[in-house]
PDB file of N, CA and C in Angstrom:
ATOM      1  N   UNK O   1    -126.633 -79.401 141.350  1.00  0.00           N
ATOM      2  CA  UNK O   1    -125.448 -78.944 140.668  1.00  0.00           C
ATOM      3  C   UNK O   1    -125.221 -79.836 139.453  1.00  0.00           C
ATOM      4  N   UNK O   2    -125.015 -79.236 138.322  1.00  0.00           N
ATOM      5  CA  UNK O   2    -124.771 -79.993 137.114  1.00  0.00           C
ATOM      6  C   UNK O   2    -123.292 -80.309 136.984  1.00  0.00           C
ATOM      7  N   UNK O   3    -122.981 -81.560 136.730  1.00  0.00           N
ATOM      8  CA  UNK O   3    -121.594 -81.949 136.483  1.00  0.00           C
ATOM      9  C   UNK O   3    -121.234 -81.562 135.055  1.00  0.00           C
ATOM     10  N   UNK O   4    -120.063 -80.952 134.869  1.00  0.00           N
ATOM     11  CA  UNK O   4    -119.682 -80.588 133.502  1.00  0.00           C
ATOM     12  C   UNK O   4    -119.461 -81.843 132.662  1.00  0.00           C
ATOM     13  N   UNK O   5    -119.734 -81.724 131.380  1.00  0.00           N
ATOM     14  CA  UNK O   5    -119.475 -82.841 130.482  1.00  0.00           C
ATOM     15  C   UNK O   5    -117.969 -82.974 130.293  1.00  0.00           C
ATOM     16  N   UNK O   6    -117.523 -84.193 130.203  1.00  0.00           N
ATOM     17  CA  UNK O   6    -116.095 -84.465 130.132  1.00  0.00           C
ATOM     18  C   UNK O   6    -115.757 -85.360 128.947  1.00  0.00           C
ATOM     19  N   UNK O   7    -114.575 -85.146 128.423  1.00  0.00           N
ATOM     20  CA  UNK O   7    -113.963 -86.068 127.478  1.00  0.00           C
ATOM     21  C   UNK O   7    -112.902 -86.804 128.277  1.00  0.00           C
ATOM     22  N   UNK O   8    -112.997 -88.122 128.314  1.00  0.00           N
ATOM     23  CA  UNK O   8    -112.055 -88.897 129.130  1.00  0.00           C
ATOM     24  C   UNK O   8    -110.891 -89.349 128.254  1.00  0.00           C
ATOM     25  N   UNK O   9    -109.711 -88.904 128.606  1.00  0.00           N
ATOM     26  CA  UNK O   9    -108.492 -89.154 127.843  1.00  0.00           C
ATOM     27  C   UNK O   9    -107.620 -90.165 128.576  1.00  0.00           C
ATOM     28  N   UNK O  10    -107.299 -91.274 127.919  1.00  0.00           N
ATOM     29  CA  UNK O  10    -106.404 -92.289 128.495  1.00  0.00           C
ATOM     30  C   UNK O  10    -104.987 -91.721 128.511  1.00  0.00           C
ATOM     31  N   UNK O  11    -104.373 -91.671 129.703  1.00  0.00           N
ATOM     32  CA  UNK O  11    -103.030 -91.086 129.815  1.00  0.00           C
ATOM     33  C   UNK O  11    -101.988 -92.073 130.332  1.00  0.00           C
ATOM     34  N   UNK O  12    -102.319 -93.360 130.401  1.00  0.00           N
ATOM     35  CA  UNK O  12    -101.303 -94.347 130.752  1.00  0.00           C
ATOM     36  C   UNK O  12    -101.639 -95.140 131.994  1.00  0.00           C
ATOM     37  N   UNK O  13    -100.608 -95.797 132.496  1.00  0.00           N
ATOM     38  CA  UNK O  13    -100.754 -96.701 133.627  1.00  0.00           C
ATOM     39  C   UNK O  13    -100.360 -96.022 134.938  1.00  0.00           C
ATOM     40  N   UNK O  14    -101.020 -96.417 136.004  1.00  0.00           N
ATOM     41  CA  UNK O  14    -100.625 -95.938 137.334  1.00  0.00           C
ATOM     42  C   UNK O  14     -99.170 -96.310 137.591  1.00  0.00           C
ATOM     43  N   UNK O  15     -98.780 -97.501 137.161  1.00  0.00           N
ATOM     44  CA  UNK O  15     -97.406 -97.960 137.405  1.00  0.00           C
ATOM     45  C   UNK O  15     -96.358 -97.144 136.640  1.00  0.00           C
ATOM     46  N   UNK O  16     -96.786 -96.302 135.697  1.00  0.00           N
ATOM     47  CA  UNK O  16     -95.850 -95.412 134.997  1.00  0.00           C
ATOM     48  C   UNK O  16     -95.393 -94.256 135.889  1.00  0.00           C
ATOM     49  N   UNK O  17     -96.115 -94.026 136.966  1.00  0.00           N
ATOM     50  CA  UNK O  17     -95.805 -92.927 137.886  1.00  0.00           C
ATOM     51  C   UNK O  17     -95.236 -93.537 139.170  1.00  0.00           C
ATOM     52  N   UNK O  18     -94.054 -93.126 139.594  1.00  0.00           N
ATOM     53  CA  UNK O  18     -93.529 -93.676 140.845  1.00  0.00           C
ATOM     54  C   UNK O  18     -94.371 -93.220 142.035  1.00  0.00           C
ATOM     55  N   UNK O  19     -94.449 -94.060 143.072  1.00  0.00           N
ATOM     56  CA  UNK O  19     -95.140 -93.638 144.295  1.00  0.00           C
ATOM     57  C   UNK O  19     -94.467 -92.379 144.822  1.00  0.00           C
ATOM     58  N   UNK O  20     -95.320 -91.442 145.281  1.00  0.00           N
ATOM     59  CA  UNK O  20     -94.876 -90.125 145.759  1.00  0.00           C
ATOM     60  C   UNK O  20     -94.137 -89.366 144.644  1.00  0.00           C
ATOM     61  N   UNK O  21     -94.573 -89.600 143.416  1.00  0.00           N
ATOM     62  CA  UNK O  21     -93.970 -88.936 142.273  1.00  0.00           C
ATOM     63  C   UNK O  21     -95.026 -88.354 141.355  1.00  0.00           C
ATOM     64  N   UNK O  22     -94.571 -87.877 140.206  1.00  0.00           N
ATOM     65  CA  UNK O  22     -95.471 -87.222 139.266  1.00  0.00           C
ATOM     66  C   UNK O  22     -95.019 -87.477 137.835  1.00  0.00           C
ATOM     67  N   UNK O  23     -95.915 -87.241 136.926  1.00  0.00           N
ATOM     68  CA  UNK O  23     -95.629 -87.312 135.498  1.00  0.00           C
ATOM     69  C   UNK O  23     -96.371 -86.165 134.822  1.00  0.00           C
ATOM     70  N   UNK O  24     -95.722 -85.519 133.865  1.00  0.00           N
ATOM     71  CA  UNK O  24     -96.336 -84.402 133.132  1.00  0.00           C
ATOM     72  C   UNK O  24     -97.018 -84.936 131.877  1.00  0.00           C
ATOM     73  N   UNK O  25     -98.233 -84.454 131.625  1.00  0.00           N
ATOM     74  CA  UNK O  25     -98.996 -84.842 130.445  1.00  0.00           C
ATOM     75  C   UNK O  25     -99.393 -83.564 129.716  1.00  0.00           C
ATOM     76  N   UNK O  26     -99.085 -83.506 128.436  1.00  0.00           N
ATOM     77  CA  UNK O  26     -99.501 -82.354 127.624  1.00  0.00           C
ATOM     78  C   UNK O  26    -100.885 -82.641 127.057  1.00  0.00           C
ATOM     79  N   UNK O  27    -101.796 -81.692 127.198  1.00  0.00           N
ATOM     80  CA  UNK O  27    -103.126 -81.819 126.607  1.00  0.00           C
ATOM     81  C   UNK O  27    -103.343 -80.597 125.711  1.00  0.00           C
ATOM     82  N   UNK O  28    -104.368 -80.619 124.864  1.00  0.00           N
ATOM     83  CA  UNK O  28    -104.649 -79.442 124.044  1.00  0.00           C
ATOM     84  C   UNK O  28    -104.999 -78.210 124.885  1.00  0.00           C
ATOM     85  N   UNK O  29    -105.368 -78.432 126.123  1.00  0.00           N
ATOM     86  CA  UNK O  29    -105.804 -77.361 127.006  1.00  0.00           C
ATOM     87  C   UNK O  29    -104.649 -76.755 127.787  1.00  0.00           C
ATOM     88  N   UNK O  30    -103.870 -77.612 128.438  1.00  0.00           N
ATOM     89  CA  UNK O  30    -102.762 -77.161 129.282  1.00  0.00           C
ATOM     90  C   UNK O  30    -101.909 -78.364 129.673  1.00  0.00           C
ATOM     91  N   UNK O  31    -100.747 -78.089 130.233  1.00  0.00           N
ATOM     92  CA  UNK O  31     -99.917 -79.166 130.782  1.00  0.00           C
ATOM     93  C   UNK O  31    -100.507 -79.583 132.126  1.00  0.00           C
ATOM     94  N   UNK O  32    -100.625 -80.888 132.311  1.00  0.00           N
ATOM     95  CA  UNK O  32    -101.212 -81.442 133.523  1.00  0.00           C
ATOM     96  C   UNK O  32    -100.152 -82.266 134.245  1.00  0.00           C
ATOM     97  N   UNK O  33    -100.113 -82.147 135.558  1.00  0.00           N
ATOM     98  CA  UNK O  33     -99.253 -82.991 136.384  1.00  0.00           C
ATOM     99  C   UNK O  33    -100.113 -84.069 137.021  1.00  0.00           C
ATOM    100  N   UNK O  34     -99.758 -85.325 136.762  1.00  0.00           N
ATOM    101  CA  UNK O  34    -100.417 -86.454 137.417  1.00  0.00           C
ATOM    102  C   UNK O  34     -99.571 -86.859 138.602  1.00  0.00           C
ATOM    103  N   UNK O  35    -100.187 -87.002 139.754  1.00  0.00           N
ATOM    104  CA  UNK O  35     -99.471 -87.360 140.976  1.00  0.00           C
ATOM    105  C   UNK O  35     -99.966 -88.709 141.484  1.00  0.00           C
ATOM    106  N   UNK O  36     -99.039 -89.499 141.986  1.00  0.00           N
ATOM    107  CA  UNK O  36     -99.379 -90.778 142.626  1.00  0.00           C
ATOM    108  C   UNK O  36     -98.896 -90.717 144.068  1.00  0.00           C
ATOM    109  N   UNK O  37     -99.817 -90.931 144.985  1.00  0.00           N
ATOM    110  CA  UNK O  37     -99.455 -90.884 146.396  1.00  0.00           C
ATOM    111  C   UNK O  37     -98.889 -92.235 146.832  1.00  0.00           C
ATOM    112  N   UNK O  38     -98.392 -92.273 148.039  1.00  0.00           N
ATOM    113  CA  UNK O  38     -97.814 -93.509 148.573  1.00  0.00           C
ATOM    114  C   UNK O  38     -98.850 -94.631 148.626  1.00  0.00           C
ATOM    115  N   UNK O  39    -100.130 -94.264 148.841  1.00  0.00           N
ATOM    116  CA  UNK O  39    -101.176 -95.282 148.895  1.00  0.00           C
ATOM    117  C   UNK O  39    -101.890 -95.446 147.544  1.00  0.00           C
ATOM    118  N   UNK O  40    -101.211 -95.080 146.468  1.00  0.00           N
ATOM    119  CA  UNK O  40    -101.641 -95.312 145.081  1.00  0.00           C
ATOM    120  C   UNK O  40    -102.868 -94.518 144.639  1.00  0.00           C
ATOM    121  N   UNK O  41    -103.186 -93.446 145.322  1.00  0.00           N
ATOM    122  CA  UNK O  41    -104.218 -92.558 144.793  1.00  0.00           C
ATOM    123  C   UNK O  41    -103.581 -91.693 143.707  1.00  0.00           C
ATOM    124  N   UNK O  42    -104.374 -91.322 142.707  1.00  0.00           N
ATOM    125  CA  UNK O  42    -103.867 -90.528 141.583  1.00  0.00           C
ATOM    126  C   UNK O  42    -104.676 -89.239 141.499  1.00  0.00           C
ATOM    127  N   UNK O  43    -103.977 -88.118 141.334  1.00  0.00           N
ATOM    128  CA  UNK O  43    -104.611 -86.805 141.233  1.00  0.00           C
ATOM    129  C   UNK O  43    -104.033 -86.072 140.030  1.00  0.00           C
ATOM    130  N   UNK O  44    -104.807 -85.121 139.523  1.00  0.00           N
ATOM    131  CA  UNK O  44    -104.359 -84.330 138.373  1.00  0.00           C
ATOM    132  C   UNK O  44    -104.544 -82.850 138.666  1.00  0.00           C
ATOM    133  N   UNK O  45    -103.467 -82.097 138.518  1.00  0.00           N
ATOM    134  CA  UNK O  45    -103.485 -80.647 138.691  1.00  0.00           C
ATOM    135  C   UNK O  45    -102.806 -79.986 137.507  1.00  0.00           C
ATOM    136  N   UNK O  46    -103.203 -78.765 137.234  1.00  0.00           N
ATOM    137  CA  UNK O  46    -102.471 -77.938 136.278  1.00  0.00           C
ATOM    138  C   UNK O  46    -101.010 -77.929 136.710  1.00  0.00           C
ATOM    139  N   UNK O  47    -100.091 -78.088 135.758  1.00  0.00           N
ATOM    140  CA  UNK O  47     -98.665 -78.177 136.108  1.00  0.00           C
ATOM    141  C   UNK O  47     -98.042 -76.788 136.204  1.00  0.00           C
ATOM    142  N   UNK O  48     -98.612 -75.975 137.092  1.00  0.00           N
ATOM    143  CA  UNK O  48     -98.117 -74.604 137.213  1.00  0.00           C
ATOM    144  C   UNK O  48     -98.521 -74.072 138.582  1.00  0.00           C
ATOM    145  N   UNK O  49     -97.526 -73.743 139.392  1.00  0.00           N
ATOM    146  CA  UNK O  49     -97.807 -73.159 140.699  1.00  0.00           C
ATOM    147  C   UNK O  49     -98.423 -71.772 140.514  1.00  0.00           C
ATOM    148  N   UNK O  50     -99.440 -71.424 141.300  1.00  0.00           N
ATOM    149  CA  UNK O  50    -100.062 -70.105 141.129  1.00  0.00           C
ATOM    150  C   UNK O  50     -99.175 -68.950 141.584  1.00  0.00           C
ATOM    151  N   UNK O  51     -98.102 -69.247 142.298  1.00  0.00           N
ATOM    152  CA  UNK O  51     -97.231 -68.184 142.802  1.00  0.00           C
ATOM    153  C   UNK O  51     -96.325 -67.645 141.694  1.00  0.00           C
ATOM    154  N   UNK O  52     -95.471 -68.504 141.134  1.00  0.00           N
ATOM    155  CA  UNK O  52     -94.542 -68.072 140.080  1.00  0.00           C
ATOM    156  C   UNK O  52     -94.415 -69.093 138.965  1.00  0.00           C
ATOM    157  N   UNK O  53     -95.464 -69.844 138.744  1.00  0.00           N
ATOM    158  CA  UNK O  53     -95.533 -70.801 137.631  1.00  0.00           C
ATOM    159  C   UNK O  53     -94.538 -71.946 137.719  1.00  0.00           C
ATOM    160  N   UNK O  54     -94.111 -72.283 138.918  1.00  0.00           N
ATOM    161  CA  UNK O  54     -93.203 -73.416 139.079  1.00  0.00           C
ATOM    162  C   UNK O  54     -93.852 -74.705 138.604  1.00  0.00           C
ATOM    163  N   UNK O  55     -93.057 -75.626 138.040  1.00  0.00           N
ATOM    164  CA  UNK O  55     -93.603 -76.894 137.542  1.00  0.00           C
ATOM    165  C   UNK O  55     -93.925 -77.844 138.702  1.00  0.00           C
ATOM    166  N   UNK O  56     -95.188 -77.981 139.026  1.00  0.00           N
ATOM    167  CA  UNK O  56     -95.587 -78.819 140.163  1.00  0.00           C
ATOM    168  C   UNK O  56     -95.198 -80.273 139.963  1.00  0.00           C
ATOM    169  N   UNK O  57     -95.078 -80.703 138.689  1.00  0.00           N
ATOM    170  CA  UNK O  57     -94.678 -82.095 138.423  1.00  0.00           C
ATOM    171  C   UNK O  57     -93.260 -82.368 138.927  1.00  0.00           C
ATOM    172  N   UNK O  58     -92.501 -81.339 139.255  1.00  0.00           N
ATOM    173  CA  UNK O  58     -91.155 -81.517 139.807  1.00  0.00           C
ATOM    174  C   UNK O  58     -91.138 -81.289 141.319  1.00  0.00           C
ATOM    175  N   UNK O  59     -92.320 -81.148 141.902  1.00  0.00           N
ATOM    176  CA  UNK O  59     -92.428 -80.914 143.335  1.00  0.00           C
ATOM    177  C   UNK O  59     -92.302 -82.191 144.147  1.00  0.00           C
ATOM    178  N   UNK O  60     -92.384 -82.038 145.451  1.00  0.00           N
ATOM    179  CA  UNK O  60     -92.295 -83.160 146.383  1.00  0.00           C
ATOM    180  C   UNK O  60     -93.693 -83.527 146.835  1.00  0.00           C
ATOM    181  N   UNK O  61     -94.062 -84.801 146.627  1.00  0.00           N
ATOM    182  CA  UNK O  61     -95.378 -85.297 147.029  1.00  0.00           C
ATOM    183  C   UNK O  61     -95.272 -85.837 148.454  1.00  0.00           C
ATOM    184  N   UNK O  62     -96.162 -85.356 149.327  1.00  0.00           N
ATOM    185  CA  UNK O  62     -96.202 -85.836 150.714  1.00  0.00           C
ATOM    186  C   UNK O  62     -97.662 -85.894 151.123  1.00  0.00           C
ATOM    187  N   UNK O  63     -98.081 -87.091 151.542  1.00  0.00           N
ATOM    188  CA  UNK O  63     -99.494 -87.279 151.841  1.00  0.00           C
ATOM    189  C   UNK O  63    -100.325 -86.960 150.614  1.00  0.00           C
ATOM    190  N   UNK O  64    -101.331 -86.106 150.775  1.00  0.00           N
ATOM    191  CA  UNK O  64    -102.177 -85.677 149.658  1.00  0.00           C
ATOM    192  C   UNK O  64    -101.846 -84.239 149.266  1.00  0.00           C
ATOM    193  N   UNK O  65    -100.554 -83.890 149.335  1.00  0.00           N
ATOM    194  CA  UNK O  65    -100.089 -82.550 148.997  1.00  0.00           C
ATOM    195  C   UNK O  65     -98.848 -82.623 148.124  1.00  0.00           C
ATOM    196  N   UNK O  66     -98.575 -81.521 147.430  1.00  0.00           N
ATOM    197  CA  UNK O  66     -97.318 -81.368 146.703  1.00  0.00           C
ATOM    198  C   UNK O  66     -96.724 -80.018 147.100  1.00  0.00           C
ATOM    199  N   UNK O  67     -95.410 -80.002 147.264  1.00  0.00           N
ATOM    200  CA  UNK O  67     -94.704 -78.756 147.563  1.00  0.00           C
ATOM    201  C   UNK O  67     -94.015 -78.273 146.304  1.00  0.00           C
ATOM    202  N   UNK O  68     -94.288 -77.028 145.936  1.00  0.00           N
ATOM    203  CA  UNK O  68     -93.717 -76.433 144.732  1.00  0.00           C
ATOM    204  C   UNK O  68     -92.188 -76.423 144.851  1.00  0.00           C
ATOM    205  N   UNK O  69     -91.479 -76.815 143.788  1.00  0.00           N
ATOM    206  CA  UNK O  69     -90.017 -76.874 143.869  1.00  0.00           C
ATOM    207  C   UNK O  69     -89.350 -75.498 143.894  1.00  0.00           C
ATOM    208  N   UNK O  70     -90.069 -74.447 143.552  1.00  0.00           N
ATOM    209  CA  UNK O  70     -89.432 -73.131 143.494  1.00  0.00           C
ATOM    210  C   UNK O  70     -89.504 -72.359 144.808  1.00  0.00           C
ATOM    211  N   UNK O  71     -90.685 -72.306 145.417  1.00  0.00           N
ATOM    212  CA  UNK O  71     -90.832 -71.453 146.597  1.00  0.00           C
ATOM    213  C   UNK O  71     -91.573 -72.122 147.747  1.00  0.00           C
ATOM    214  N   UNK O  72     -91.666 -73.450 147.694  1.00  0.00           N
ATOM    215  CA  UNK O  72     -92.190 -74.249 148.814  1.00  0.00           C
ATOM    216  C   UNK O  72     -93.654 -74.009 149.154  1.00  0.00           C
ATOM    217  N   UNK O  73     -94.444 -73.501 148.232  1.00  0.00           N
ATOM    218  CA  UNK O  73     -95.877 -73.434 148.518  1.00  0.00           C
ATOM    219  C   UNK O  73     -96.419 -74.864 148.522  1.00  0.00           C
ATOM    220  N   UNK O  74     -97.313 -75.138 149.461  1.00  0.00           N
ATOM    221  CA  UNK O  74     -97.900 -76.464 149.583  1.00  0.00           C
ATOM    222  C   UNK O  74     -99.314 -76.419 149.009  1.00  0.00           C
ATOM    223  N   UNK O  75     -99.603 -77.359 148.107  1.00  0.00           N
ATOM    224  CA  UNK O  75    -100.871 -77.368 147.389  1.00  0.00           C
ATOM    225  C   UNK O  75    -101.550 -78.712 147.619  1.00  0.00           C
ATOM    226  N   UNK O  76    -102.829 -78.667 147.951  1.00  0.00           N
ATOM    227  CA  UNK O  76    -103.615 -79.877 148.165  1.00  0.00           C
ATOM    228  C   UNK O  76    -103.906 -80.573 146.845  1.00  0.00           C
ATOM    229  N   UNK O  77    -103.610 -81.862 146.777  1.00  0.00           N
ATOM    230  CA  UNK O  77    -103.832 -82.600 145.535  1.00  0.00           C
ATOM    231  C   UNK O  77    -105.320 -82.814 145.259  1.00  0.00           C
ATOM    232  N   UNK O  78    -106.127 -82.899 146.292  1.00  0.00           N
ATOM    233  CA  UNK O  78    -107.558 -83.140 146.098  1.00  0.00           C
ATOM    234  C   UNK O  78    -108.287 -81.904 145.599  1.00  0.00           C
ATOM    235  N   UNK O  79    -107.878 -80.729 146.048  1.00  0.00           N
ATOM    236  CA  UNK O  79    -108.620 -79.505 145.724  1.00  0.00           C
ATOM    237  C   UNK O  79    -107.879 -78.541 144.805  1.00  0.00           C
ATOM    238  N   UNK O  80    -106.561 -78.619 144.797  1.00  0.00           N
ATOM    239  CA  UNK O  80    -105.761 -77.650 144.063  1.00  0.00           C
ATOM    240  C   UNK O  80    -105.538 -76.359 144.840  1.00  0.00           C
ATOM    241  N   UNK O  81    -106.013 -76.305 146.086  1.00  0.00           N
ATOM    242  CA  UNK O  81    -105.873 -75.084 146.889  1.00  0.00           C
ATOM    243  C   UNK O  81    -104.497 -75.021 147.567  1.00  0.00           C
ATOM    244  N   UNK O  82    -103.933 -73.822 147.543  1.00  0.00           N
ATOM    245  CA  UNK O  82    -102.686 -73.557 148.256  1.00  0.00           C
ATOM    246  C   UNK O  82    -103.007 -73.525 149.743  1.00  0.00           C
ATOM    247  N   UNK O  83    -102.153 -74.136 150.544  1.00  0.00           N
ATOM    248  CA  UNK O  83    -102.379 -74.208 151.983  1.00  0.00           C
ATOM    249  C   UNK O  83    -101.897 -72.925 152.665  1.00  0.00           C
ATOM    250  N   UNK O  84    -102.610 -72.526 153.724  1.00  0.00           N
ATOM    251  CA  UNK O  84    -102.268 -71.330 154.506  1.00  0.00           C
ATOM    252  C   UNK O  84    -100.865 -71.489 155.087  1.00  0.00           C
ATOM    253  N   UNK O  85    -100.121 -70.429 155.254  1.00  0.00           N
ATOM    254  CA  UNK O  85    -100.537 -69.031 155.190  1.00  0.00           C
ATOM    255  C   UNK O  85    -100.551 -68.456 153.770  1.00  0.00           C
ATOM    256  N   UNK O  86    -100.096 -69.210 152.773  1.00  0.00           N
ATOM    257  CA  UNK O  86    -100.144 -68.724 151.404  1.00  0.00           C
ATOM    258  C   UNK O  86    -101.572 -68.870 150.882  1.00  0.00           C
ATOM    259  N   UNK O  87    -101.821 -68.365 149.705  1.00  0.00           N
ATOM    260  CA  UNK O  87    -103.167 -68.494 149.131  1.00  0.00           C
ATOM    261  C   UNK O  87    -103.057 -68.632 147.620  1.00  0.00           C
ATOM    262  N   UNK O  88    -104.119 -69.145 147.032  1.00  0.00           N
ATOM    263  CA  UNK O  88    -104.182 -69.348 145.602  1.00  0.00           C
ATOM    264  C   UNK O  88    -104.777 -70.710 145.297  1.00  0.00           C
ATOM    265  N   UNK O  89    -104.885 -70.999 144.027  1.00  0.00           N
ATOM    266  CA  UNK O  89    -105.500 -72.253 143.617  1.00  0.00           C
ATOM    267  C   UNK O  89    -105.035 -72.592 142.205  1.00  0.00           C
ATOM    268  N   UNK O  90    -104.897 -73.868 141.913  1.00  0.00           N
ATOM    269  CA  UNK O  90    -104.636 -74.331 140.560  1.00  0.00           C
ATOM    270  C   UNK O  90    -105.805 -75.200 140.123  1.00  0.00           C
ATOM    271  N   UNK O  91    -105.945 -75.347 138.830  1.00  0.00           N
ATOM    272  CA  UNK O  91    -107.029 -76.168 138.289  1.00  0.00           C
ATOM    273  C   UNK O  91    -106.775 -77.633 138.612  1.00  0.00           C
ATOM    274  N   UNK O  92    -107.789 -78.282 139.144  1.00  0.00           N
ATOM    275  CA  UNK O  92    -107.707 -79.725 139.362  1.00  0.00           C
ATOM    276  C   UNK O  92    -108.683 -80.406 138.403  1.00  0.00           C
ATOM    277  N   UNK O  93    -108.342 -81.594 137.993  1.00  0.00           N
ATOM    278  CA  UNK O  93    -109.163 -82.332 137.036  1.00  0.00           C
ATOM    279  C   UNK O  93    -109.540 -83.681 137.627  1.00  0.00           C
ATOM    280  N   UNK O  94    -110.713 -84.195 137.252  1.00  0.00           N
ATOM    281  CA  UNK O  94    -111.095 -85.530 137.729  1.00  0.00           C
ATOM    282  C   UNK O  94    -110.257 -86.616 137.052  1.00  0.00           C
ATOM    283  N   UNK O  95    -110.005 -87.652 137.821  1.00  0.00           N
ATOM    284  CA  UNK O  95    -109.217 -88.791 137.349  1.00  0.00           C
ATOM    285  C   UNK O  95    -110.001 -90.062 137.656  1.00  0.00           C
ATOM    286  N   UNK O  96    -109.970 -91.006 136.721  1.00  0.00           N
ATOM    287  CA  UNK O  96    -110.520 -92.341 136.966  1.00  0.00           C
ATOM    288  C   UNK O  96    -109.388 -93.336 136.779  1.00  0.00           C
ATOM    289  N   UNK O  97    -109.361 -94.347 137.652  1.00  0.00           N
ATOM    290  CA  UNK O  97    -108.407 -95.433 137.511  1.00  0.00           C
ATOM    291  C   UNK O  97    -109.208 -96.721 137.368  1.00  0.00           C
ATOM    292  N   UNK O  98    -109.005 -97.396 136.225  1.00  0.00           N
ATOM    293  CA  UNK O  98    -109.701 -98.645 135.951  1.00  0.00           C
ATOM    294  C   UNK O  98    -108.674 -99.685 135.511  1.00  0.00           C
ATOM    295  N   UNK O  99    -108.594-100.764 136.274  1.00  0.00           N
ATOM    296  CA  UNK O  99    -107.640-101.839 135.965  1.00  0.00           C
ATOM    297  C   UNK O  99    -106.225-101.291 135.777  1.00  0.00           C
ATOM    298  N   UNK O 100    -105.848-100.328 136.587  1.00  0.00           N
ATOM    299  CA  UNK O 100    -104.499 -99.778 136.550  1.00  0.00           C
ATOM    300  C   UNK O 100    -104.275 -98.713 135.484  1.00  0.00           C
ATOM    301  N   UNK O 101    -105.286 -98.405 134.678  1.00  0.00           N
ATOM    302  CA  UNK O 101    -105.149 -97.375 133.645  1.00  0.00           C
ATOM    303  C   UNK O 101    -105.777 -96.079 134.148  1.00  0.00           C
ATOM    304  N   UNK O 102    -105.141 -94.968 133.814  1.00  0.00           N
ATOM    305  CA  UNK O 102    -105.594 -93.654 134.244  1.00  0.00           C
ATOM    306  C   UNK O 102    -106.298 -92.966 133.079  1.00  0.00           C
ATOM    307  N   UNK O 103    -107.485 -92.426 133.345  1.00  0.00           N
ATOM    308  CA  UNK O 103    -108.146 -91.559 132.380  1.00  0.00           C
ATOM    309  C   UNK O 103    -108.375 -90.212 133.047  1.00  0.00           C
ATOM    310  N   UNK O 104    -108.144 -89.180 132.266  1.00  0.00           N
ATOM    311  CA  UNK O 104    -108.194 -87.799 132.734  1.00  0.00           C
ATOM    312  C   UNK O 104    -109.423 -87.131 132.149  1.00  0.00           C
ATOM    313  N   UNK O 105    -110.216 -86.475 133.008  1.00  0.00           N
ATOM    314  CA  UNK O 105    -111.445 -85.826 132.557  1.00  0.00           C
ATOM    315  C   UNK O 105    -111.209 -84.394 132.118  1.00  0.00           C
ATOM    316  N   UNK O 106    -111.134 -84.191 130.809  1.00  0.00           N
ATOM    317  CA  UNK O 106    -110.975 -82.847 130.256  1.00  0.00           C
ATOM    318  C   UNK O 106    -112.344 -82.256 129.983  1.00  0.00           C
ATOM    319  N   UNK O 107    -112.469 -80.928 130.048  1.00  0.00           N
ATOM    320  CA  UNK O 107    -113.736 -80.319 129.637  1.00  0.00           C
ATOM    321  C   UNK O 107    -114.060 -80.755 128.211  1.00  0.00           C
ATOM    322  N   UNK O 108    -115.306 -81.042 127.938  1.00  0.00           N
ATOM    323  CA  UNK O 108    -115.696 -81.603 126.651  1.00  0.00           C
ATOM    324  C   UNK O 108    -115.236 -80.741 125.487  1.00  0.00           C
ATOM    325  N   UNK O 109    -115.372 -79.431 125.586  1.00  0.00           N
ATOM    326  CA  UNK O 109    -114.980 -78.555 124.480  1.00  0.00           C
ATOM    327  C   UNK O 109    -113.494 -78.666 124.185  1.00  0.00           C
ATOM    328  N   UNK O 110    -112.676 -78.933 125.199  1.00  0.00           N
ATOM    329  CA  UNK O 110    -111.235 -79.054 125.007  1.00  0.00           C
ATOM    330  C   UNK O 110    -110.879 -80.436 124.487  1.00  0.00           C
ATOM    331  N   UNK O 111    -111.443 -81.462 125.090  1.00  0.00           N
ATOM    332  CA  UNK O 111    -111.106 -82.826 124.725  1.00  0.00           C
ATOM    333  C   UNK O 111    -111.508 -83.182 123.310  1.00  0.00           C
ATOM    334  N   UNK O 112    -112.472 -82.452 122.741  1.00  0.00           N
ATOM    335  CA  UNK O 112    -112.949 -82.766 121.399  1.00  0.00           C
ATOM    336  C   UNK O 112    -112.046 -82.181 120.328  1.00  0.00           C
ATOM    337  N   UNK O 113    -111.099 -81.308 120.719  1.00  0.00           N
ATOM    338  CA  UNK O 113    -110.227 -80.667 119.717  1.00  0.00           C
ATOM    339  C   UNK O 113    -109.270 -81.658 119.110  1.00  0.00           C
TER     340      UNK O 113
END
C-alpha cells in the first residue's frame, strides 16, 4: 500500500489544547478539529459531523471518542468512524507530535496551495 504524500503543517502546541478538549484549525482544504485526550494523545478529524454537519470541535471528548454536540453521534478519534448503531465517517488526518508541537499531515496537493 502506498502512503499518500503529505505536506506537514505546524498547527501549534499540544498544551494549547485542553485535555479532553479540542481546537479548530482552518486549512486551505477544510476546517479541522484537533482533539487532545486525557492521556495527551492528539487526533485530527474534519470538523463536521456526517449526520448534520455539527461542529465536532465543540463536542465532548471521552476516551478516544468525541460525541457530536448536536445529536450525540459518537465518532472514533482514531478512525473517524461513527459508532453503531449510527453509521458514517469523517475524514481523519495523520498527526505528529514532536517536542510538544503538533504537525498536521495534509494531502500534498492541498498543503502546497
